[in-house]
């Protein structure tokens, strides 16, 4: 199975073409392909994997003020960290757009897209897989991305997520604005992702 097997793949790819730079489009395709591979291994719905991968960054083209205005318009809560770094809102806005513009009603897909940047305790299996795929897809050339891929292949999802959550938290701690969901997700993952 490939992303081209999704009946709306061309529509979603055209949306990316109209909004984002080619590098970000390649990333979205890479995430969709990586998420599909993870999803097939983890027993997730392949169509949802493709949708999540292609749509997760579909609102990353907005400007700083546009993120805040769009979040306010849609009633999305804005944390202090998101006020300081509005790009943190691209996931929640994309989730809302997937629901309202694209008619995608699946709750797991909505949650996966919404939380793909920060994670959140209790994140569903599609969301966990998207969080990992977004960090580790092969177009990401960071050593940490390669390490996350290697850990997934060698030890499975829990180990790769623990590594990814720790790497992302370490990175954001070097910044001025840390979203509280990032730290809470890291703690939840380190505690063994209780369900």
Coordinates of N, CA and C in Angstrom, one line a residue:
X1 N 0.8 -1.2 0.0 CA 0.0 0.0 0.0 C 0.9 1.2 0.0
X2 N 0.5 2.3 -0.7 CA 1.2 3.6 -0.8 C 0.2 4.7 -0.5
X3 N 0.7 5.9 -0.4 CA -0.2 7.0 -0.1 C -1.2 7.3 -1.3
X4 N -0.7 6.9 -2.5 CA -1.6 7.0 -3.7 C -2.8 6.2 -3.7
X5 N -2.8 5.2 -2.8 CA -4.0 4.3 -2.7 C -5.2 5.0 -1.9
X6 N -4.9 6.1 -1.3 CA -5.9 6.9 -0.6 C -6.8 7.6 -1.6
X7 N -8.1 7.5 -1.6 CA -8.9 8.2 -2.6 C -8.8 9.7 -2.6
X8 N -8.4 10.3 -1.5 CA -8.3 11.8 -1.5 C -6.8 12.2 -1.5
X9 N -5.9 11.4 -1.8 CA -4.5 11.7 -1.8 C -4.2 12.9 -2.7
X10 N -4.7 12.9 -3.9 CA -4.4 13.9 -4.9 C -5.0 15.3 -4.4
X11 N -6.1 15.2 -3.8 CA -6.7 16.5 -3.2 C -5.8 17.0 -2.1
X12 N -5.3 16.2 -1.2 CA -4.5 16.6 -0.1 C -3.1 17.1 -0.6
X13 N -2.6 16.4 -1.6 CA -1.3 16.9 -2.2 C -1.5 18.2 -2.9
X14 N -2.6 18.4 -3.5 CA -2.9 19.7 -4.2 C -3.0 20.8 -3.2
X15 N -3.6 20.5 -2.0 CA -3.7 21.5 -0.9 C -2.3 21.9 -0.5
X16 N -1.4 20.9 -0.3 CA -0.1 21.2 0.1 C 0.6 22.1 -0.9
X17 N 0.5 21.7 -2.2 CA 1.1 22.5 -3.3 C 0.7 23.9 -3.2
X18 N -0.6 24.2 -2.9 CA -1.1 25.5 -2.9 C -0.7 26.4 -1.7
X19 N -0.1 25.7 -0.7 CA 0.1 26.4 0.6 C 1.6 26.4 1.0
X20 N 2.3 25.3 0.9 CA 3.6 25.2 1.5 C 4.7 25.0 0.5
X21 N 5.9 25.3 1.0 CA 7.1 25.2 0.1 C 7.3 23.7 -0.2
X22 N 8.0 23.4 -1.3 CA 8.3 22.0 -1.6 C 9.0 21.2 -0.5
X23 N 9.9 21.8 0.2 CA 10.5 21.0 1.3 C 9.5 20.6 2.3
X24 N 8.6 21.4 2.7 CA 7.6 21.0 3.7 C 6.6 20.0 3.1
X25 N 6.3 20.1 1.8 CA 5.5 19.1 1.2 C 6.2 17.7 1.2
X26 N 7.5 17.7 0.9 CA 8.3 16.5 1.0 C 8.2 15.9 2.4
X27 N 8.3 16.8 3.3 CA 8.2 16.3 4.7 C 6.8 15.7 5.0
X28 N 5.8 16.3 4.6 CA 4.4 15.7 4.8 C 4.3 14.4 4.1
X29 N 4.8 14.2 2.9 CA 4.8 12.9 2.2 C 5.6 11.9 3.0
X30 N 6.8 12.4 3.4 CA 7.7 11.5 4.2 C 7.0 11.0 5.5
X31 N 6.3 11.9 6.2 CA 5.6 11.6 7.4 C 4.5 10.6 7.0
X32 N 3.7 10.8 6.0 CA 2.6 9.9 5.6 C 3.2 8.5 5.3
X33 N 4.3 8.4 4.6 CA 4.9 7.1 4.2 C 5.4 6.4 5.5
X34 N 6.1 7.2 6.3 CA 6.6 6.6 7.6 C 5.5 6.2 8.5
X35 N 4.5 7.0 8.6 CA 3.3 6.7 9.5 C 2.6 5.5 8.9
X36 N 2.5 5.4 7.6 CA 1.8 4.2 7.0 C 2.6 3.0 7.4
X37 N 4.0 3.0 7.3 CA 4.8 1.8 7.6 C 4.6 1.5 9.1
X38 N 4.7 2.5 10.0 CA 4.5 2.3 11.4 C 3.1 1.7 11.6
X39 N 2.1 2.3 11.0 CA 0.7 1.9 11.2 C 0.4 0.5 10.8
X40 N 1.0 0.1 9.7 CA 0.8 -1.3 9.2 C 1.4 -2.3 10.3
X41 N 2.6 -1.9 10.8 CA 3.2 -2.7 11.8 C 2.5 -2.7 13.2
X42 N 1.9 -1.6 13.5 CA 1.2 -1.5 14.8 C -0.3 -1.7 14.7
X43 N -0.8 -2.1 13.5 CA -2.3 -2.4 13.4 C -3.2 -1.2 13.3
X44 N -2.7 -0.1 12.8 CA -3.5 1.1 12.7 C -4.2 1.1 11.3
X45 N -5.2 1.9 11.2 CA -6.0 2.0 9.9 C -5.1 2.8 8.9
X46 N -4.7 2.1 7.8 CA -3.8 2.8 6.9 C -4.3 4.1 6.3
X47 N -5.6 4.1 6.0 CA -6.2 5.4 5.5 C -6.0 6.5 6.4
X48 N -6.3 6.3 7.7 CA -6.1 7.3 8.7 C -4.6 7.8 8.8
X49 N -3.7 6.8 8.7 CA -2.3 7.1 8.7 C -1.9 8.1 7.6
X50 N -2.4 7.8 6.4 CA -2.1 8.6 5.2 C -2.7 10.0 5.4
X51 N -4.0 10.1 5.9 CA -4.6 11.4 6.1 C -3.8 12.2 7.2
X52 N -3.4 11.6 8.3 CA -2.7 12.3 9.3 C -1.4 12.8 8.8
X53 N -0.7 11.9 8.1 CA 0.6 12.3 7.6 C 0.5 13.5 6.6
X54 N -0.4 13.5 5.7 CA -0.5 14.5 4.7 C -1.1 15.8 5.2
X55 N -1.9 15.7 6.2 CA -2.6 16.9 6.7 C -2.0 17.6 8.0
X56 N -1.1 16.9 8.6 CA -0.6 17.4 9.9 C 0.0 18.8 9.9
X57 N 0.7 19.1 8.8 CA 1.4 20.4 8.7 C 0.7 21.3 7.6
X58 N -0.5 21.0 7.3 CA -1.2 21.7 6.2 C -1.5 23.2 6.6
X59 N -1.4 23.5 7.8 CA -1.6 24.9 8.2 C -0.3 25.6 8.7
X60 N 0.8 25.1 8.3 CA 2.1 25.6 8.8 C 2.5 26.8 7.9
X61 N 1.7 27.2 7.0 CA 2.0 28.3 6.1 C 1.6 29.7 6.7
X62 N 0.9 29.7 7.8 CA 0.3 30.9 8.3 C 1.4 31.8 8.9
X63 N 1.2 33.0 9.0 CA 2.1 34.0 9.7 C 1.7 34.1 11.2
X64 N 2.6 34.6 12.0 CA 2.5 34.6 13.4 C 1.1 35.2 13.9
X65 N 0.7 36.3 13.4 CA -0.5 36.9 13.8 C -1.7 36.1 13.3
X66 N -1.5 35.4 12.1 CA -2.6 34.6 11.6 C -2.9 33.4 12.5
X67 N -1.8 32.8 13.0 CA -2.0 31.6 13.9 C -2.9 32.0 15.1
X68 N -2.6 33.2 15.7 CA -3.3 33.6 16.9 C -4.8 34.0 16.5
X69 N -4.9 34.7 15.4 CA -6.3 35.1 15.0 C -7.1 33.8 14.6
X70 N -6.5 32.9 13.9 CA -7.2 31.7 13.5 C -7.6 30.8 14.7
X71 N -6.7 30.7 15.7 CA -7.0 29.9 16.9 C -8.1 30.6 17.7
X72 N -8.1 31.9 17.8 CA -9.1 32.6 18.5 C -10.5 32.4 17.8
X73 N -10.4 32.5 16.5 CA -11.7 32.4 15.7 C -12.3 31.0 15.9
X74 N -11.4 30.0 16.0 CA -11.9 28.6 16.1 C -12.1 28.2 17.6
X75 N -11.8 29.1 18.5 CA -12.0 28.7 19.9 C -11.0 27.8 20.5
X76 N -9.8 27.7 19.9 CA -8.7 26.9 20.3 C -8.0 27.6 21.5
X77 N -7.8 26.9 22.6 CA -7.1 27.5 23.8 C -5.7 27.8 23.4
X78 N -5.2 29.0 23.8 CA -3.9 29.4 23.5 C -3.1 29.5 24.8
X79 N -2.1 28.7 24.9 CA -1.2 28.7 26.1 C -0.3 29.8 26.0
X80 N 0.4 30.1 27.1 CA 1.4 31.2 27.2 C 2.5 30.9 26.2
X81 N 2.9 29.6 26.1 CA 3.9 29.2 25.2 C 3.5 29.4 23.7
X82 N 2.2 29.1 23.4 CA 1.7 29.4 22.0 C 1.6 30.9 21.7
X83 N 1.3 31.7 22.7 CA 1.3 33.1 22.5 C 2.7 33.6 22.2
X84 N 3.7 33.0 22.8 CA 5.1 33.4 22.6 C 5.6 32.8 21.3
X85 N 5.1 31.6 20.9 CA 5.6 30.9 19.7 C 4.3 30.4 19.0
X86 N 3.6 31.3 18.3 CA 2.3 30.9 17.7 C 2.4 29.7 16.7
X87 N 3.5 29.4 16.2 CA 3.6 28.2 15.3 C 3.2 26.9 16.0
X88 N 3.2 26.9 17.3 CA 2.7 25.8 18.1 C 1.2 25.5 17.8
X89 N 0.5 26.5 17.3 CA -0.9 26.3 17.0 C -1.2 25.6 15.7
X90 N -0.1 25.3 14.9 CA -0.4 24.8 13.5 C -1.1 23.4 13.6
X91 N -0.8 22.6 14.6 CA -1.5 21.3 14.7 C -2.9 21.5 15.1
X92 N -3.2 22.2 16.2 CA -4.7 22.4 16.5 C -5.5 23.0 15.4
X93 N -4.9 24.0 14.7 CA -5.6 24.6 13.5 C -5.8 23.6 12.4
X94 N -4.8 22.8 12.1 CA -4.9 21.8 11.1 C -6.0 20.8 11.4
X95 N -6.0 20.4 12.7 CA -7.0 19.5 13.2 C -8.4 20.0 12.9
X96 N -8.6 21.3 13.3 CA -9.9 21.9 13.1 C -10.3 22.0 11.6
X97 N -9.3 22.3 10.8 CA -9.5 22.4 9.4 C -9.8 21.0 8.8
X98 N -9.2 20.0 9.3 CA -9.5 18.6 8.8 C -10.9 18.3 9.1
X99 N -11.4 18.7 10.2 CA -12.8 18.4 10.6 C -13.8 19.2 9.8
X100 N -13.5 20.5 9.7 CA -14.5 21.4 9.2 C -14.4 21.6 7.7
X101 N -13.2 21.7 7.2 CA -13.0 22.0 5.7 C -13.0 20.7 4.9
X102 N -12.4 19.6 5.5 CA -12.2 18.4 4.7 C -13.3 17.3 5.2
X103 N -14.1 17.6 6.2 CA -15.1 16.7 6.6 C -14.7 15.4 7.2
X104 N -13.5 15.5 7.8 CA -13.0 14.3 8.5 C -13.4 14.3 9.9
X105 N -14.3 13.3 10.3 CA -14.9 13.3 11.6 C -14.2 12.4 12.6
X106 N -13.3 11.6 12.2 CA -12.6 10.6 13.0 C -11.9 11.3 14.2
X107 N -12.3 11.0 15.4 CA -11.8 11.6 16.6 C -10.3 11.3 16.8
X108 N -9.9 10.1 16.6 CA -8.5 9.7 16.7 C -7.6 10.5 15.8
X109 N -8.1 10.7 14.5 CA -7.3 11.5 13.6 C -7.2 13.0 14.0
X110 N -8.3 13.5 14.4 CA -8.4 14.9 14.9 C -7.3 15.0 16.1
X111 N -7.4 14.2 17.0 CA -6.5 14.2 18.2 C -5.0 14.1 17.8
X112 N -4.8 13.2 16.8 CA -3.4 12.9 16.4 C -2.8 14.2 15.7
X113 N -3.6 14.8 14.9 CA -3.1 16.0 14.2 C -3.0 17.2 15.2
X114 N -3.9 17.3 16.1 CA -3.9 18.4 17.1 C -2.7 18.4 18.0
X115 N -2.3 17.2 18.4 CA -1.2 17.0 19.4 C 0.1 16.6 18.8
X116 N 0.3 16.6 17.5 CA 1.5 16.0 16.9 C 2.8 16.7 17.2
X117 N 2.7 17.9 17.6 CA 4.0 18.7 17.9 C 4.4 18.5 19.4
X118 N 3.4 18.6 20.3 CA 3.8 18.5 21.7 C 3.5 17.2 22.3
X119 N 2.6 16.4 21.8 CA 2.1 15.3 22.5 C 1.2 15.7 23.6
X120 N 0.5 14.8 24.2 CA -0.3 15.0 25.4 C -0.5 13.7 26.1
X121 N -0.6 13.7 27.5 CA -0.8 12.4 28.1 C -2.1 11.8 27.7
X122 N -2.1 10.4 27.5 CA -3.3 9.7 27.0 C -3.5 9.7 25.5
X123 N -2.5 10.2 24.8 CA -2.6 10.3 23.3 C -2.9 8.9 22.7
X124 N -3.8 8.9 21.7 CA -4.2 7.6 21.1 C -3.1 7.0 20.3
X125 N -3.2 5.8 19.9 CA -2.2 5.1 19.1 C -1.8 5.8 17.8
X126 N -2.8 6.3 17.1 CA -2.5 7.0 15.9 C -1.7 8.3 16.2
X127 N -2.1 9.0 17.2 CA -1.3 10.2 17.7 C 0.1 9.8 18.1
X128 N 0.3 8.7 18.8 CA 1.7 8.3 19.2 C 2.5 8.0 17.9
X129 N 1.9 7.3 17.0 CA 2.6 7.0 15.7 C 2.9 8.2 14.9
X130 N 2.0 9.2 14.9 CA 2.2 10.4 14.1 C 3.3 11.2 14.8
X131 N 3.3 11.3 16.1 CA 4.4 12.0 16.9 C 5.7 11.5 16.5
X132 N 5.9 10.2 16.5 CA 7.1 9.5 16.1 C 7.5 9.7 14.6
X133 N 6.5 9.6 13.7 CA 6.7 9.7 12.3 C 7.1 11.1 11.9
X134 N 6.5 12.1 12.6 CA 6.9 13.5 12.3 C 8.3 13.8 12.7
X135 N 8.8 13.2 13.7 CA 10.1 13.4 14.2 C 11.2 12.6 13.4
X136 N 10.8 11.4 13.0 CA 11.8 10.5 12.5 C 11.7 10.2 11.0
X137 N 10.8 10.8 10.2 CA 10.7 10.5 8.8 C 12.1 10.8 8.1
X138 N 12.4 10.0 7.1 CA 13.8 10.0 6.5 C 14.2 11.4 5.9
X139 N 13.3 12.3 5.6 CA 13.8 13.6 5.2 C 14.4 14.5 6.3
X140 N 14.1 14.0 7.5 CA 14.7 14.7 8.7 C 16.2 14.2 8.8
X141 N 17.1 15.0 8.6 CA 18.5 14.6 8.6 C 19.2 14.8 9.9
X142 N 18.5 15.1 11.0 CA 19.1 15.2 12.3 C 19.6 13.9 12.8
X143 N 20.7 13.8 13.5 CA 21.1 12.5 14.1 C 20.0 11.9 15.0
X144 N 19.3 12.8 15.7 CA 18.2 12.3 16.6 C 17.1 11.6 15.8
X145 N 16.8 12.1 14.6 CA 15.8 11.4 13.8 C 16.2 10.0 13.4
X146 N 17.5 9.9 13.0 CA 18.0 8.6 12.6 C 18.0 7.7 13.8
X147 N 18.3 8.2 15.0 CA 18.3 7.4 16.2 C 16.9 6.9 16.5
X148 N 15.9 7.8 16.4 CA 14.5 7.4 16.6 C 14.1 6.3 15.7
X149 N 14.5 6.4 14.4 CA 14.2 5.3 13.4 C 14.8 4.0 13.8
X150 N 16.1 4.1 14.2 CA 16.8 2.9 14.6 C 16.2 2.2 15.8
X151 N 15.8 3.0 16.8 CA 15.2 2.5 18.0 C 13.9 1.9 17.7
X152 N 13.1 2.5 16.8 CA 11.8 1.8 16.5 C 12.1 0.5 15.8
X153 N 13.0 0.4 14.9 CA 13.2 -0.8 14.2 C 13.8 -1.9 15.1
X154 N 14.6 -1.5 16.1 CA 15.3 -2.5 17.0 C 14.4 -2.8 18.2
X155 N 13.7 -1.8 18.7 CA 13.1 -2.1 20.0 C 11.6 -1.8 20.1
X156 N 11.0 -1.2 19.0 CA 9.6 -1.0 19.0 C 9.2 0.4 19.4
X157 N 7.9 0.6 19.4 CA 7.3 1.9 19.6 C 7.6 2.6 20.9
X158 N 7.5 1.9 22.0 CA 7.7 2.5 23.3 C 9.1 3.1 23.4
X159 N 10.1 2.3 23.0 CA 11.5 2.8 23.2 C 11.7 4.0 22.2
X160 N 11.2 4.0 21.0 CA 11.4 5.1 20.1 C 10.6 6.3 20.6
X161 N 9.4 6.2 21.2 CA 8.7 7.3 21.7 C 9.4 7.9 22.9
X162 N 10.0 7.1 23.8 CA 10.7 7.6 24.9 C 11.9 8.4 24.5
X163 N 12.6 7.9 23.5 CA 13.8 8.7 23.0 C 13.3 10.0 22.4
X164 N 12.3 9.9 21.6 CA 11.8 11.1 20.9 C 11.2 12.2 21.8
X165 N 10.4 11.7 22.8 CA 9.9 12.7 23.8 C 11.0 13.3 24.6
X166 N 12.1 12.6 24.9 CA 13.2 13.1 25.7 C 14.0 14.1 24.8
X167 N 14.2 13.8 23.5 CA 14.9 14.7 22.6 C 14.1 16.0 22.4
X168 N 12.8 15.9 22.2 CA 12.0 17.1 22.0 C 12.0 18.0 23.2
X169 N 11.9 17.3 24.4 CA 11.9 18.1 25.6 C 13.2 18.8 25.8
X170 N 14.3 18.1 25.6 CA 15.6 18.7 25.7 C 15.8 19.9 24.8
X171 N 15.3 19.8 23.6 CA 15.3 20.9 22.6 C 14.5 22.1 23.1
X172 N 13.3 21.9 23.4 CA 12.4 23.0 23.8 C 12.9 23.7 25.1
X173 N 13.6 22.9 25.9 CA 14.1 23.6 27.2 C 15.2 24.6 26.9
X174 N 15.7 24.6 25.7 CA 16.7 25.6 25.3 C 16.0 26.8 24.7
X175 N 14.7 26.8 24.6 CA 14.0 27.9 24.0 C 13.3 28.7 25.1
X176 N 12.8 29.8 24.8 CA 12.1 30.7 25.8 C 10.7 30.1 26.2
X177 N 10.0 29.5 25.2 CA 8.6 29.1 25.5 C 8.5 27.6 25.4
X178 N 8.1 27.0 26.5 CA 8.0 25.6 26.6 C 6.5 25.3 26.8
X179 N 5.9 24.6 25.9 CA 4.5 24.3 26.1 C 4.3 23.2 27.2
X180 N 3.5 23.4 28.2 CA 3.4 22.5 29.3 C 3.0 21.1 28.8
X181 N 2.3 20.9 27.7 CA 2.0 19.6 27.2 C 3.2 18.8 26.8
X182 N 4.3 19.5 26.4 CA 5.5 18.7 26.0 C 6.1 18.0 27.2
X183 N 6.2 18.8 28.3 CA 6.7 18.2 29.5 C 5.8 17.1 30.1
X184 N 4.5 17.3 30.1 CA 3.5 16.4 30.6 C 3.5 15.1 29.8
X185 N 3.7 15.2 28.4 CA 3.7 14.1 27.6 C 5.0 13.3 27.8
X186 N 6.1 14.0 28.0 CA 7.4 13.3 28.3 C 7.3 12.5 29.5
X187 N 6.7 13.1 30.6 CA 6.6 12.3 31.9 C 5.7 11.1 31.7
X188 N 4.6 11.3 31.0 CA 3.6 10.2 30.7 C 4.3 9.0 30.0
X189 N 5.1 9.4 28.9 CA 5.8 8.4 28.2 C 6.8 7.6 29.1
X190 N 7.6 8.4 29.9 CA 8.6 7.8 30.7 C 8.0 6.9 31.8
X191 N 6.8 7.2 32.1 CA 6.1 6.3 33.1 C 5.5 5.1 32.5
X192 N 5.7 4.9 31.2 CA 5.2 3.7 30.5 C 3.9 3.8 29.8
X193 N 3.5 5.1 29.5 CA 2.3 5.4 28.8 C 1.1 4.6 29.4
X194 N 0.8 4.8 30.7 CA -0.4 4.0 31.2 C -1.6 4.3 30.5
X195 N -2.5 3.3 30.3 CA -3.7 3.5 29.6 C -4.9 3.1 30.5

